Each structure stands twice: as C-alpha cells, then as structure tokens.
PDB file of C-alpha atoms in Angstrom:
ATOM      1  CA  MET A   1      15.326 -58.049  14.667  1.00 49.00           C
ATOM      2  CA  ARG A   2      15.525 -56.245  18.007  1.00 47.00           C
ATOM      3  CA  ARG A   3      13.694 -57.560  21.042  1.00 54.00           C
ATOM      4  CA  HIS A   4      11.804 -54.726  22.692  1.00 49.00           C
ATOM      5  CA  LEU A   5      10.583 -54.512  26.227  1.00 46.00           C
ATOM      6  CA  PRO A   6       6.811 -54.212  26.736  1.00 44.00           C
ATOM      7  CA  SER A   7       5.372 -50.737  26.519  1.00 44.00           C
ATOM      8  CA  GLY A   8       5.770 -48.802  29.743  1.00 44.00           C
ATOM      9  CA  ALA A   9       8.070 -51.381  31.313  1.00 45.00           C
ATOM     10  CA  GLY A  10      11.777 -50.855  31.725  1.00 44.00           C
ATOM     11  CA  PRO A  11      14.751 -53.013  32.591  1.00 44.00           C
ATOM     12  CA  PRO A  12      15.261 -54.036  36.210  1.00 45.00           C
ATOM     13  CA  GLY A  13      16.944 -51.491  38.400  1.00 45.00           C
ATOM     14  CA  PRO A  14      17.058 -47.715  38.064  1.00 42.00           C
ATOM     15  CA  ALA A  15      17.461 -46.362  34.590  1.00 42.00           C
ATOM     16  CA  ARG A  16      20.794 -44.737  33.941  1.00 42.00           C
ATOM     17  CA  ALA A  17      21.100 -41.480  32.079  1.00 41.00           C
ATOM     18  CA  ASP A  18      24.260 -40.323  30.347  1.00 44.00           C
ATOM     19  CA  SER A  19      26.130 -37.806  32.428  1.00 40.00           C
ATOM     20  CA  ARG A  20      26.464 -35.605  29.337  1.00 42.00           C
ATOM     21  CA  PHE A  21      22.747 -34.828  29.425  1.00 44.00           C
ATOM     22  CA  GLY A  22      20.809 -32.589  31.712  1.00 46.00           C
ATOM     23  CA  PRO A  23      18.671 -33.372  34.771  1.00 44.00           C
ATOM     24  CA  ALA A  24      15.483 -33.055  32.729  1.00 45.00           C
ATOM     25  CA  ALA A  25      16.593 -35.880  30.466  1.00 45.00           C
ATOM     26  CA  ALA A  26      17.657 -37.959  33.445  1.00 45.00           C
ATOM     27  CA  ASP A  27      14.269 -37.438  35.070  1.00 47.00           C
ATOM     28  CA  GLN A  28      12.576 -38.490  31.842  1.00 45.00           C
ATOM     29  CA  ALA A  29      14.707 -41.628  31.751  1.00 44.00           C
ATOM     30  CA  ARG A  30      13.752 -42.497  35.335  1.00 43.00           C
ATOM     31  CA  ARG A  31      10.041 -41.981  34.624  1.00 41.00           C
ATOM     32  CA  THR A  32       9.917 -43.894  31.346  1.00 41.00           C
ATOM     33  CA  GLY A  33      12.466 -46.566  32.224  1.00 42.00           C
ATOM     34  CA  ARG A  34      13.724 -46.547  28.659  1.00 41.00           C
ATOM     35  CA  GLY A  35      17.370 -46.074  29.302  1.00 42.00           C
ATOM     36  CA  GLY A  36      18.016 -42.382  28.835  1.00 40.00           C
ATOM     37  CA  PRO A  37      17.337 -39.441  26.602  1.00 37.00           C
ATOM     38  CA  ASP A  38      18.246 -41.218  23.381  1.00 38.00           C
ATOM     39  CA  ALA A  39      15.226 -43.555  23.458  1.00 38.00           C
ATOM     40  CA  ARG A  40      12.912 -43.636  20.482  1.00 38.00           C
ATOM     41  CA  GLY A  41      10.659 -40.613  20.249  1.00 39.00           C
ATOM     42  CA  SER A  42      12.529 -38.589  22.864  1.00 38.00           C
ATOM     43  CA  ARG A  43      14.413 -35.359  22.379  1.00 35.00           C
ATOM     44  CA  ARG A  44      18.016 -35.087  23.449  1.00 38.00           C
ATOM     45  CA  THR A  45      18.649 -32.276  25.924  1.00 38.00           C
ATOM     46  CA  ARG A  46      22.291 -31.395  26.288  1.00 39.00           C
ATOM     47  CA  VAL A  47      23.899 -29.134  28.885  1.00 37.00           C
ATOM     48  CA  ARG A  48      27.443 -27.927  28.679  1.00 38.00           C
ATOM     49  CA  PRO A  49      29.317 -28.905  31.862  1.00 39.00           C
ATOM     50  CA  GLY A  50      30.957 -26.085  33.741  1.00 39.00           C
ATOM     51  CA  ARG A  51      28.265 -23.544  32.898  1.00 38.00           C
ATOM     52  CA  PRO A  52      25.994 -23.204  35.947  1.00 38.00           C
ATOM     53  CA  GLY A  53      22.653 -21.810  34.970  1.00 37.00           C
ATOM     54  CA  ALA A  54      23.284 -22.322  31.258  1.00 37.00           C
ATOM     55  CA  SER A  55      20.173 -22.872  29.219  1.00 34.00           C
ATOM     56  CA  THR A  56      19.526 -26.279  27.726  1.00 34.00           C
ATOM     57  CA  LEU A  57      19.243 -26.947  24.014  1.00 36.00           C
ATOM     58  CA  ALA A  58      16.825 -29.574  22.731  1.00 37.00           C
ATOM     59  CA  LEU A  59      18.067 -31.306  19.599  1.00 39.00           C
ATOM     60  CA  SER A  60      15.607 -33.103  17.371  1.00 42.00           C
ATOM     61  CA  PRO A  61      16.707 -36.538  16.084  1.00 42.00           C
ATOM     62  CA  GLY A  62      16.278 -35.254  12.527  1.00 44.00           C
ATOM     63  CA  THR A  63      14.343 -33.038  10.233  1.00 45.00           C
ATOM     64  CA  ALA A  64      10.629 -33.467   9.648  1.00 43.00           C
ATOM     65  CA  HIS A  65      11.419 -35.059   6.293  1.00 45.00           C
ATOM     66  CA  ASP A  66      13.771 -37.514   8.005  1.00 44.00           C
ATOM     67  CA  ARG A  67      11.097 -38.472  10.538  1.00 44.00           C
ATOM     68  CA  ARG A  68       8.496 -39.022   7.806  1.00 42.00           C
ATOM     69  CA  ILE A  69      10.830 -41.392   5.978  1.00 43.00           C
ATOM     70  CA  ALA A  70      11.772 -43.177   9.205  1.00 45.00           C
ATOM     71  CA  THR A  71       8.159 -43.927  10.063  1.00 44.00           C
ATOM     72  CA  SER A  72       7.021 -44.887   6.563  1.00 46.00           C
ATOM     73  CA  MET A  73       9.205 -47.962   6.093  1.00 60.00           C
ATOM     74  CA  LEU A  74       8.099 -51.560   6.596  1.00 69.00           C
ATOM     75  CA  ASP A  75      10.324 -52.042   9.637  1.00 67.00           C
ATOM     76  CA  GLY A  76       8.326 -49.357  11.452  1.00 62.00           C
ATOM     77  CA  ARG A  77       4.675 -49.920  10.577  1.00 68.00           C
ATOM     78  CA  TRP A  78       4.315 -53.393   9.118  1.00 76.00           C
ATOM     79  CA  ARG A  79       6.549 -55.060  11.683  1.00 75.00           C
ATOM     80  CA  THR A  80       4.608 -53.641  14.628  1.00 80.00           C
ATOM     81  CA  ARG A  81       1.318 -54.907  13.240  1.00 83.00           C
ATOM     82  CA  ALA A  82       2.755 -58.325  12.404  1.00 82.00           C
ATOM     83  CA  GLU A  83       4.184 -58.727  15.911  1.00 81.00           C
ATOM     84  CA  ARG A  84       0.811 -57.773  17.378  1.00 86.00           C
ATOM     85  CA  VAL A  85      -0.928 -60.466  15.311  1.00 88.00           C
ATOM     86  CA  LEU A  86       1.675 -63.103  16.190  1.00 88.00           C
ATOM     87  CA  ASP A  87       1.804 -62.169  19.871  1.00 90.00           C
ATOM     88  CA  PRO A  88      -0.482 -65.073  20.957  1.00 92.00           C
ATOM     89  CA  VAL A  89       1.802 -67.488  19.098  1.00 93.00           C
ATOM     90  CA  GLY A  90       4.797 -66.136  20.987  1.00 91.00           C
ATOM     91  CA  ARG A  91       2.954 -66.582  24.279  1.00 92.00           C
ATOM     92  CA  SER A  92       2.172 -70.199  23.378  1.00 94.00           C
ATOM     93  CA  LEU A  93       5.796 -70.897  22.448  1.00 94.00           C
ATOM     94  CA  HIS A  94       6.905 -69.502  25.786  1.00 92.00           C
ATOM     95  CA  ARG A  95       4.473 -71.770  27.616  1.00 94.00           C
ATOM     96  CA  VAL A  96       5.920 -74.888  25.968  1.00 94.00           C
ATOM     97  CA  GLY A  97       9.446 -73.847  26.955  1.00 94.00           C
ATOM     98  CA  ILE A  98      10.859 -72.488  23.684  1.00 94.00           C
ATOM     99  CA  SER A  99      13.211 -69.577  24.301  1.00 94.00           C
ATOM    100  CA  ALA A 100      13.943 -66.583  22.111  1.00 95.00           C
ATOM    101  CA  ASN A 101      17.512 -67.742  21.501  1.00 95.00           C
ATOM    102  CA  VAL A 102      16.212 -71.064  20.196  1.00 96.00           C
ATOM    103  CA  LEU A 103      14.029 -69.206  17.705  1.00 96.00           C
ATOM    104  CA  THR A 104      17.008 -67.132  16.606  1.00 96.00           C
ATOM    105  CA  VAL A 105      19.060 -70.269  15.978  1.00 97.00           C
ATOM    106  CA  VAL A 106      16.148 -71.817  14.067  1.00 97.00           C
ATOM    107  CA  GLY A 107      16.016 -68.717  11.890  1.00 97.00           C
ATOM    108  CA  LEU A 108      19.720 -69.079  11.116  1.00 98.00           C
ATOM    109  CA  LEU A 109      19.277 -72.732  10.146  1.00 98.00           C
ATOM    110  CA  ILE A 110      16.356 -71.865   7.863  1.00 98.00           C
ATOM    111  CA  ALA A 111      18.441 -69.117   6.249  1.00 98.00           C
ATOM    112  CA  ALA A 112      21.289 -71.556   5.604  1.00 98.00           C
ATOM    113  CA  ALA A 113      18.920 -74.108   4.048  1.00 98.00           C
ATOM    114  CA  THR A 114      17.312 -71.372   1.941  1.00 98.00           C
ATOM    115  CA  ALA A 115      20.712 -70.214   0.701  1.00 98.00           C
ATOM    116  CA  LEU A 116      21.528 -73.761  -0.417  1.00 98.00           C
ATOM    117  CA  ALA A 117      18.190 -74.008  -2.233  1.00 98.00           C
ATOM    118  CA  ILE A 118      18.777 -70.728  -4.068  1.00 98.00           C
ATOM    119  CA  ALA A 119      22.349 -71.627  -4.982  1.00 98.00           C
ATOM    120  CA  SER A 120      21.176 -74.934  -6.467  1.00 97.00           C
ATOM    121  CA  GLY A 121      18.546 -73.204  -8.615  1.00 96.00           C
ATOM    122  CA  HIS A 122      15.385 -74.050  -6.643  1.00 98.00           C
ATOM    123  CA  LEU A 123      14.059 -70.502  -6.634  1.00 98.00           C
ATOM    124  CA  LEU A 124      10.487 -71.328  -5.638  1.00 98.00           C
ATOM    125  CA  LEU A 125      11.759 -73.301  -2.665  1.00 98.00           C
ATOM    126  CA  GLY A 126      14.003 -70.351  -1.857  1.00 98.00           C
ATOM    127  CA  PHE A 127      10.968 -68.055  -1.961  1.00 98.00           C
ATOM    128  CA  PHE A 128       9.181 -70.046   0.733  1.00 98.00           C
ATOM    129  CA  GLY A 129      12.444 -70.280   2.658  1.00 98.00           C
ATOM    130  CA  VAL A 130      12.768 -66.486   2.770  1.00 98.00           C
ATOM    131  CA  LEU A 131       9.222 -66.241   4.119  1.00 96.00           C
ATOM    132  CA  LEU A 132       9.982 -68.819   6.805  1.00 97.00           C
ATOM    133  CA  THR A 133      13.219 -67.045   7.728  1.00 95.00           C
ATOM    134  CA  GLY A 134      11.270 -63.979   8.811  1.00 92.00           C
ATOM    135  CA  LEU A 135       8.851 -65.915  11.017  1.00 93.00           C
ATOM    136  CA  PRO A 136      11.233 -66.702  13.927  1.00 93.00           C
ATOM    137  CA  ASP A 137      12.479 -63.135  13.628  1.00 89.00           C
ATOM    138  CA  LEU A 138       8.979 -61.857  14.375  1.00 89.00           C
ATOM    139  CA  LEU A 139       8.337 -64.286  17.212  1.00 93.00           C
ATOM    140  CA  ASP A 140      11.563 -64.106  19.224  1.00 89.00           C
ATOM    141  CA  GLY A 141      10.814 -60.638  20.596  1.00 85.00           C
ATOM    142  CA  SER A 142       7.388 -61.716  21.852  1.00 89.00           C
ATOM    143  CA  VAL A 143       8.828 -64.845  23.468  1.00 93.00           C
ATOM    144  CA  ALA A 144      11.556 -62.786  25.145  1.00 90.00           C
ATOM    145  CA  ARG A 145       8.988 -60.388  26.600  1.00 88.00           C
ATOM    146  CA  TYR A 146       6.786 -63.133  28.023  1.00 90.00           C
ATOM    147  CA  SER A 147       9.798 -64.921  29.500  1.00 89.00           C
ATOM    148  CA  GLY A 148      10.983 -61.708  31.159  1.00 88.00           C
ATOM    149  CA  LYS A 149      14.430 -62.132  29.608  1.00 83.00           C
ATOM    150  CA  ALA A 150      14.354 -59.313  27.082  1.00 84.00           C
ATOM    151  CA  GLY A 151      17.697 -57.584  27.404  1.00 89.00           C
ATOM    152  CA  PRO A 152      20.819 -56.378  25.619  1.00 92.00           C
ATOM    153  CA  ARG A 153      22.332 -59.858  25.286  1.00 92.00           C
ATOM    154  CA  GLY A 154      19.383 -61.197  23.313  1.00 91.00           C
ATOM    155  CA  ALA A 155      19.137 -58.008  21.248  1.00 91.00           C
ATOM    156  CA  PHE A 156      22.823 -58.272  20.365  1.00 95.00           C
ATOM    157  CA  PHE A 157      22.498 -61.934  19.386  1.00 95.00           C
ATOM    158  CA  ASP A 158      19.430 -61.129  17.320  1.00 94.00           C
ATOM    159  CA  SER A 159      21.132 -58.296  15.431  1.00 94.00           C
ATOM    160  CA  VAL A 160      24.192 -60.397  14.659  1.00 96.00           C
ATOM    161  CA  SER A 161      22.010 -63.275  13.453  1.00 97.00           C
ATOM    162  CA  ASP A 162      20.220 -60.882  11.078  1.00 96.00           C
ATOM    163  CA  ARG A 163      23.524 -59.929   9.492  1.00 97.00           C
ATOM    164  CA  VAL A 164      24.557 -63.582   9.186  1.00 98.00           C
ATOM    165  CA  SER A 165      21.203 -64.449   7.608  1.00 98.00           C
ATOM    166  CA  ASP A 166      21.618 -61.651   5.068  1.00 98.00           C
ATOM    167  CA  ALA A 167      25.098 -62.877   4.184  1.00 98.00           C
ATOM    168  CA  LEU A 168      23.830 -66.441   3.720  1.00 98.00           C
ATOM    169  CA  LEU A 169      20.857 -65.477   1.547  1.00 98.00           C
ATOM    170  CA  PHE A 170      22.727 -63.070  -0.700  1.00 98.00           C
ATOM    171  CA  GLY A 171      25.630 -65.478  -0.884  1.00 98.00           C
ATOM    172  CA  GLY A 172      23.231 -68.072  -2.282  1.00 98.00           C
ATOM    173  CA  VAL A 173      21.958 -65.542  -4.835  1.00 98.00           C
ATOM    174  CA  ALA A 174      25.520 -64.661  -5.874  1.00 98.00           C
ATOM    175  CA  TRP A 175      26.333 -68.346  -6.347  1.00 97.00           C
ATOM    176  CA  TYR A 176      23.233 -68.846  -8.486  1.00 97.00           C
ATOM    177  CA  LEU A 177      23.864 -65.787 -10.674  1.00 97.00           C
ATOM    178  CA  ALA A 178      27.499 -66.747 -11.267  1.00 96.00           C
ATOM    179  CA  ASP A 179      26.321 -69.058 -14.075  1.00 90.00           C
ATOM    180  CA  GLU A 180      24.348 -66.278 -15.787  1.00 90.00           C
ATOM    181  CA  GLY A 181      26.985 -63.565 -15.908  1.00 87.00           C
ATOM    182  CA  LYS A 182      30.598 -63.061 -14.980  1.00 88.00           C
ATOM    183  CA  TYR A 183      30.022 -59.843 -13.047  1.00 93.00           C
ATOM    184  CA  LEU A 184      26.576 -60.510 -11.585  1.00 96.00           C
ATOM    185  CA  PRO A 185      27.998 -61.872  -8.298  1.00 97.00           C
ATOM    186  CA  VAL A 186      29.767 -58.515  -7.903  1.00 97.00           C
ATOM    187  CA  LEU A 187      26.366 -56.812  -8.120  1.00 98.00           C
ATOM    188  CA  VAL A 188      25.004 -59.002  -5.336  1.00 98.00           C
ATOM    189  CA  LEU A 189      28.074 -58.437  -3.163  1.00 97.00           C
ATOM    190  CA  ALA A 190      27.732 -54.670  -3.695  1.00 98.00           C
ATOM    191  CA  VAL A 191      24.150 -54.839  -2.419  1.00 98.00           C
ATOM    192  CA  LEU A 192      25.312 -56.834   0.602  1.00 98.00           C
ATOM    193  CA  ALA A 193      28.156 -54.394   1.315  1.00 98.00           C
ATOM    194  CA  LEU A 194      25.854 -51.366   1.176  1.00 98.00           C
ATOM    195  CA  SER A 195      23.326 -53.085   3.425  1.00 97.00           C
ATOM    196  CA  MET A 196      26.086 -53.644   5.980  1.00 97.00           C
ATOM    197  CA  LEU A 197      27.081 -49.989   5.608  1.00 98.00           C
ATOM    198  CA  ILE A 198      23.637 -48.619   6.452  1.00 97.00           C
ATOM    199  CA  THR A 199      23.479 -50.982   9.420  1.00 96.00           C
ATOM    200  CA  TYR A 200      26.825 -49.669  10.648  1.00 97.00           C
ATOM    201  CA  GLU A 201      25.726 -46.067  10.107  1.00 97.00           C
ATOM    202  CA  ARG A 202      22.758 -46.564  12.368  1.00 95.00           C
ATOM    203  CA  ALA A 203      24.726 -48.429  15.042  1.00 95.00           C
ATOM    204  CA  ARG A 204      27.518 -45.852  15.086  1.00 96.00           C
ATOM    205  CA  ALA A 205      25.098 -42.920  15.107  1.00 97.00           C
ATOM    206  CA  GLU A 206      23.135 -44.323  18.044  1.00 95.00           C
ATOM    207  CA  SER A 207      26.368 -44.974  19.954  1.00 95.00           C
ATOM    208  CA  LEU A 208      27.127 -41.244  19.593  1.00 95.00           C
ATOM    209  CA  GLY A 209      23.652 -40.210  20.712  1.00 95.00           C
ATOM    210  CA  PHE A 210      22.158 -39.445  17.294  1.00 96.00           C
ATOM    211  CA  SER A 211      19.378 -41.035  15.254  1.00 93.00           C
ATOM    212  CA  ALA A 212      19.850 -42.750  11.869  1.00 93.00           C
ATOM    213  CA  ARG A 213      16.583 -44.620  11.510  1.00 88.00           C
ATOM    214  CA  GLY A 214      14.589 -45.104   8.361  1.00 85.00           C
ATOM    215  CA  GLY A 215      15.468 -44.915   4.712  1.00 90.00           C
ATOM    216  CA  LEU A 216      14.159 -46.302   1.448  1.00 92.00           C
ATOM    217  CA  MET A 217      15.779 -49.727   1.771  1.00 94.00           C
ATOM    218  CA  GLU A 218      15.988 -51.460   5.144  1.00 93.00           C
ATOM    219  CA  ARG A 219      16.073 -55.167   5.870  1.00 94.00           C
ATOM    220  CA  ALA A 220      12.334 -55.710   5.491  1.00 92.00           C
ATOM    221  CA  GLU A 221      12.341 -54.034   2.072  1.00 94.00           C
ATOM    222  CA  ARG A 222      15.319 -56.145   0.976  1.00 96.00           C
ATOM    223  CA  MET A 223      13.527 -59.325   1.956  1.00 96.00           C
ATOM    224  CA  VAL A 224      10.396 -58.255   0.048  1.00 96.00           C
ATOM    225  CA  LEU A 225      12.342 -57.514  -3.138  1.00 98.00           C
ATOM    226  CA  LEU A 226      14.329 -60.725  -2.772  1.00 98.00           C
ATOM    227  CA  SER A 227      11.097 -62.691  -2.426  1.00 98.00           C
ATOM    228  CA  VAL A 228       9.682 -61.045  -5.563  1.00 98.00           C
ATOM    229  CA  GLY A 229      12.862 -61.857  -7.468  1.00 98.00           C
ATOM    230  CA  LEU A 230      12.742 -65.494  -6.410  1.00 98.00           C
ATOM    231  CA  LEU A 231       9.034 -65.925  -7.108  1.00 98.00           C
ATOM    232  CA  PHE A 232       9.069 -64.423 -10.621  1.00 98.00           C
ATOM    233  CA  ASP A 233      12.693 -65.283 -11.521  1.00 96.00           C
ATOM    234  CA  VAL A 234      13.702 -61.628 -11.858  1.00 98.00           C
ATOM    235  CA  LEU A 235      16.641 -61.588  -9.473  1.00 98.00           C
ATOM    236  CA  VAL A 236      18.889 -59.371 -11.593  1.00 97.00           C
ATOM    237  CA  PRO A 237      16.410 -56.444 -11.861  1.00 98.00           C
ATOM    238  CA  MET A 238      15.642 -56.763  -8.155  1.00 98.00           C
ATOM    239  CA  MET A 239      19.362 -56.612  -7.348  1.00 98.00           C
ATOM    240  CA  TRP A 240      19.733 -53.398  -9.333  1.00 98.00           C
ATOM    241  CA  ILE A 241      16.750 -51.854  -7.559  1.00 98.00           C
ATOM    242  CA  MET A 242      18.210 -52.876  -4.197  1.00 98.00           C
ATOM    243  CA  LEU A 243      21.588 -51.406  -5.121  1.00 98.00           C
ATOM    244  CA  VAL A 244      20.190 -47.999  -6.063  1.00 98.00           C
ATOM    245  CA  LEU A 245      17.775 -47.704  -3.129  1.00 97.00           C
ATOM    246  CA  THR A 246      20.342 -48.965  -0.609  1.00 98.00           C
ATOM    247  CA  ALA A 247      22.878 -46.419  -1.865  1.00 98.00           C
ATOM    248  CA  ILE A 248      20.271 -43.659  -1.494  1.00 97.00           C
ATOM    249  CA  THR A 249      19.554 -44.871   2.045  1.00 97.00           C
ATOM    250  CA  ALA A 250      23.262 -44.811   2.910  1.00 97.00           C
ATOM    251  CA  VAL A 251      23.605 -41.221   1.686  1.00 97.00           C
ATOM    252  CA  HIS A 252      20.380 -40.199   3.435  1.00 97.00           C
ATOM    253  CA  ARG A 253      21.540 -41.571   6.785  1.00 97.00           C
ATOM    254  CA  PHE A 254      24.959 -39.969   6.419  1.00 98.00           C
ATOM    255  CA  VAL A 255      23.438 -36.547   5.731  1.00 97.00           C
ATOM    256  CA  MET A 256      20.927 -36.958   8.574  1.00 97.00           C
ATOM    257  CA  VAL A 257      23.633 -37.776  11.139  1.00 97.00           C
ATOM    258  CA  TRP A 258      25.942 -35.090   9.742  1.00 97.00           C
ATOM    259  CA  ARG A 259      23.267 -32.447  10.320  1.00 97.00           C
ATOM    260  CA  GLN A 260      22.641 -33.632  13.863  1.00 97.00           C
ATOM    261  CA  ALA A 261      26.366 -33.715  14.632  1.00 96.00           C
ATOM    262  CA  THR A 262      26.834 -30.237  13.142  1.00 96.00           C
ATOM    263  CA  ALA A 263      24.001 -28.849  15.276  1.00 95.00           C
ATOM    264  CA  ALA A 264      25.408 -30.519  18.394  1.00 94.00           C
ATOM    265  CA  GLN A 265      28.890 -29.191  17.663  1.00 93.00           C
ATOM    266  CA  ALA A 266      27.540 -25.684  17.136  1.00 94.00           C
ATOM    267  CA  ALA A 267      25.660 -25.920  20.436  1.00 93.00           C
ATOM    268  CA  ASP A 268      28.802 -27.073  22.210  1.00 90.00           C
ATOM    269  CA  ASP A 269      30.864 -24.263  20.697  1.00 89.00           C
ATOM    270  CA  ALA A 270      28.266 -21.630  21.571  1.00 89.00           C
ATOM    271  CA  GLY A 271      27.998 -22.813  25.167  1.00 81.00           C
ATOM    272  CA  ALA A 272      31.705 -23.373  25.822  1.00 57.00           C
ATOM    273  CA  PRO A 273      33.097 -21.687  28.969  1.00 51.00           C
ATOM    274  CA  PRO A 274      35.850 -19.079  28.631  1.00 45.00           C
ATOM    275  CA  SER A 275      39.089 -20.830  27.828  1.00 43.00           C
ATOM    276  CA  VAL A 276      41.622 -18.142  28.813  1.00 42.00           C
ATOM    277  CA  GLY A 277      42.360 -17.254  32.411  1.00 41.00           C
ATOM    278  CA  THR A 278      38.936 -17.954  33.912  1.00 41.00           C
ATOM    279  CA  ALA A 279      38.139 -21.512  32.811  1.00 43.00           C
ATOM    280  CA  ALA A 280      38.872 -22.928  36.260  1.00 44.00           C
ATOM    281  CA  LEU A 281      37.043 -20.213  38.189  1.00 45.00           C
ATOM    282  CA  PRO A 282      33.397 -20.395  39.351  1.00 49.00           C
ATOM    283  CA  THR A 283      30.932 -18.352  37.339  1.00 48.00           C
ATOM    284  CA  THR A 284      27.617 -16.638  37.987  1.00 49.00           C
ATOM    285  CA  PRO A 285      24.416 -17.803  36.251  1.00 48.00           C
ATOM    286  CA  GLU A 286      25.147 -15.126  33.629  1.00 49.00           C
ATOM    287  CA  GLY A 287      28.520 -16.693  32.922  1.00 48.00           C
ATOM    288  CA  ARG A 288      30.654 -13.959  34.594  1.00 51.00           C
ATOM    289  CA  VAL A 289      33.373 -14.474  37.142  1.00 46.00           C
ATOM    290  CA  PRO A 290      32.499 -12.863  40.520  1.00 51.00           C
ATOM    291  CA  ASP A 291      34.521  -9.770  41.333  1.00 53.00           C
ATOM    292  CA  ASP A 292      35.843 -11.285  44.561  1.00 50.00           C
ATOM    293  CA  ARG A 293      37.129 -14.359  42.711  1.00 47.00           C
ATOM    294  CA  ARG A 294      38.874 -12.639  39.831  1.00 48.00           C
ATOM    295  CA  ARG A 295      42.555 -13.236  39.509  1.00 47.00           C
ATOM    296  CA  PRO A 296      44.598 -10.152  40.384  1.00 48.00           C
ATOM    297  CA  ARG A 297      46.134  -8.392  37.472  1.00 49.00           C
ATOM    298  CA  SER A 298      49.896  -8.483  37.350  1.00 45.00           C
ATOM    299  CA  ARG A 299      51.484  -5.202  38.342  1.00 47.00           C
ATOM    300  CA  ARG A 300      53.930  -3.610  36.009  1.00 47.00           C
ATOM    301  CA  VAL A 301      57.189  -2.893  37.816  1.00 46.00           C
ATOM    302  CA  SER A 302      58.957   0.110  36.407  1.00 48.00           C
ATOM    303  CA  ARG A 303      62.652  -0.133  36.242  1.00 50.00           C
ATOM    304  CA  VAL A 304      64.803   2.503  37.829  1.00 48.00           C
ATOM    305  CA  PRO A 305      67.678   3.525  35.593  1.00 50.00           C
ATOM    306  CA  GLY A 306      70.926   2.053  36.774  1.00 51.00           C
ATOM    307  CA  ARG A 307      69.255  -0.661  38.866  1.00 48.00           C
ATOM    308  CA  ARG A 308      68.504  -4.261  37.923  1.00 47.00           C
TER     309      ARG A 308
END
C-alpha cells in the first residue's frame, strides 16, 4: 500500500500549494507540510481568480455518511494498528540494510508463487501465501520512513505492485475455477475489473482535488474474503460477494465524487466574474467596476438627412 511520511513531518523543501486554492490553504500546507489543501482530513478552500475580496468557500470531501464509510473500512483502522505493531520489525529491517523497494519486490514474488499454488489446486498453501503477501505490504512503509526515503517514487511503485499482485492472485483463482465451470473465470475477471475501476476512481478523483476514499470493498476486504474462500474451499460464494460489494463501492465512489464536483462547479459559477464588457477591468471588493475605470459608452451619431 502507500508509504506515508511520519506524523508531523513533511517532504524536504517548502510545501507547494495549488495555485487554484486560496492563501489560507497555502498557509495550512506550509504549516503541516502535507503537500497542500487536499491532504487527508483537510478541507479544500477555493477562491475564484479575478475576484479581489471574494469570499472563500470551504468544500467538504464528502457527506457525513461518506466519511463514516471511509473510516470504517479495514484499510483505515486495521491497517494503522497493524503498522503500529509491526513498526519495530520495520526498524530492524532498516538496520540490516533491507530497503522498502526490496520488500515490495518480495511481496510480488510471494504473490506469483501463491497464484501458482492456487491455480494448481493447493488452496491451503494459497491461504498462507495470501497472508504472507500482505506482510511486506505492511512493512515497506515503516522501512521507508526509517530510511528517510519515503516519497512519491516509492508510493507509485507500491501502488503499481498492489495492482499486479491482485492480477496474479485472481488470475490463479480464475485458472483454478476454470475446471469447475465454464463461466466461473468470467466471474473472477469481473471482480478484478471492478476492483481496478474503484482504484481508478479514487486516483482520478484525487488528481482533480476531490476525495473518493472508503467503500464496502477495498483491497484489504478483498484479501480477507479471498483468504476465507481458500481456507474453507468456498471460492465461488466469496467471488459473488466480492462482485456485489465491489460494484456497490464503485457506484458509491462515483456518486460521492459527482456530488463534490457538482458543488465545486456551482461555486465556480456563482463566483464567476462578469463576462461581458468588464471581465478585463479591475473590480472593487464588492465586485463592481470603479466609475473612473468604466468604459465610455458609445455615442449615437444622428444622421443628417442628405448627408452620409
């Protein structure tokens, strides 16, 4: 998963705030060092350019219901506690010279071996493999923090490796279920496709300055249900549960981002400067053009009969 910086510490150098946001958000970014107004737990404050003195509008990342769902999933609560417990292990790995990227590669190799075990019908071995796959994923962030190399490159590599691991594991499940039913691999591929969709929804939303966190079925929940299916040999029911809950999560994230985008668009439209005649002129704090800067009205020239 993502490698976070230690609490209260920011990346080297001054934090940069998006020029689309107001000075209050920029000041918050400089004080927290978390990279701008779109950090977790912050509120986005947007100011329309070209409107001196215009009031700012604080946009919440989502409704209260959205925030409750976002904080109730395993990726939010369970992962934080697990990383706290494994933090001494990450410190020890850093001391012996193991880097976070090495742990990420190890996780990929374990996922590939687990996929082969599942495809060959060794479900119990696949169960333990899924558990081991998550271990490097919990440790790499701690190692990156202690090494002082936590940054966007490692976070990008980590996110891509998570998607590759998912593809390997579910590919192994699809291969195994191909012998039990003609269309069962399609079910597994549908689960994988929807999981990629909710990942894209979140990435695209955050790139636009919105929040799409949470949902009923994130990666941690998928791994739990996959482990249950492997342990008790109930992969088909678990795949159906994943399909339904992942589809609900995809719709939930779409609606959540749509509401935020609609509110932002309405705020932009309400705060837009006049577009006819005075858009390029300076305005007062009330949004009016000063009398001495108004453009002169065109004078109507009356025509004299017989003259052109």
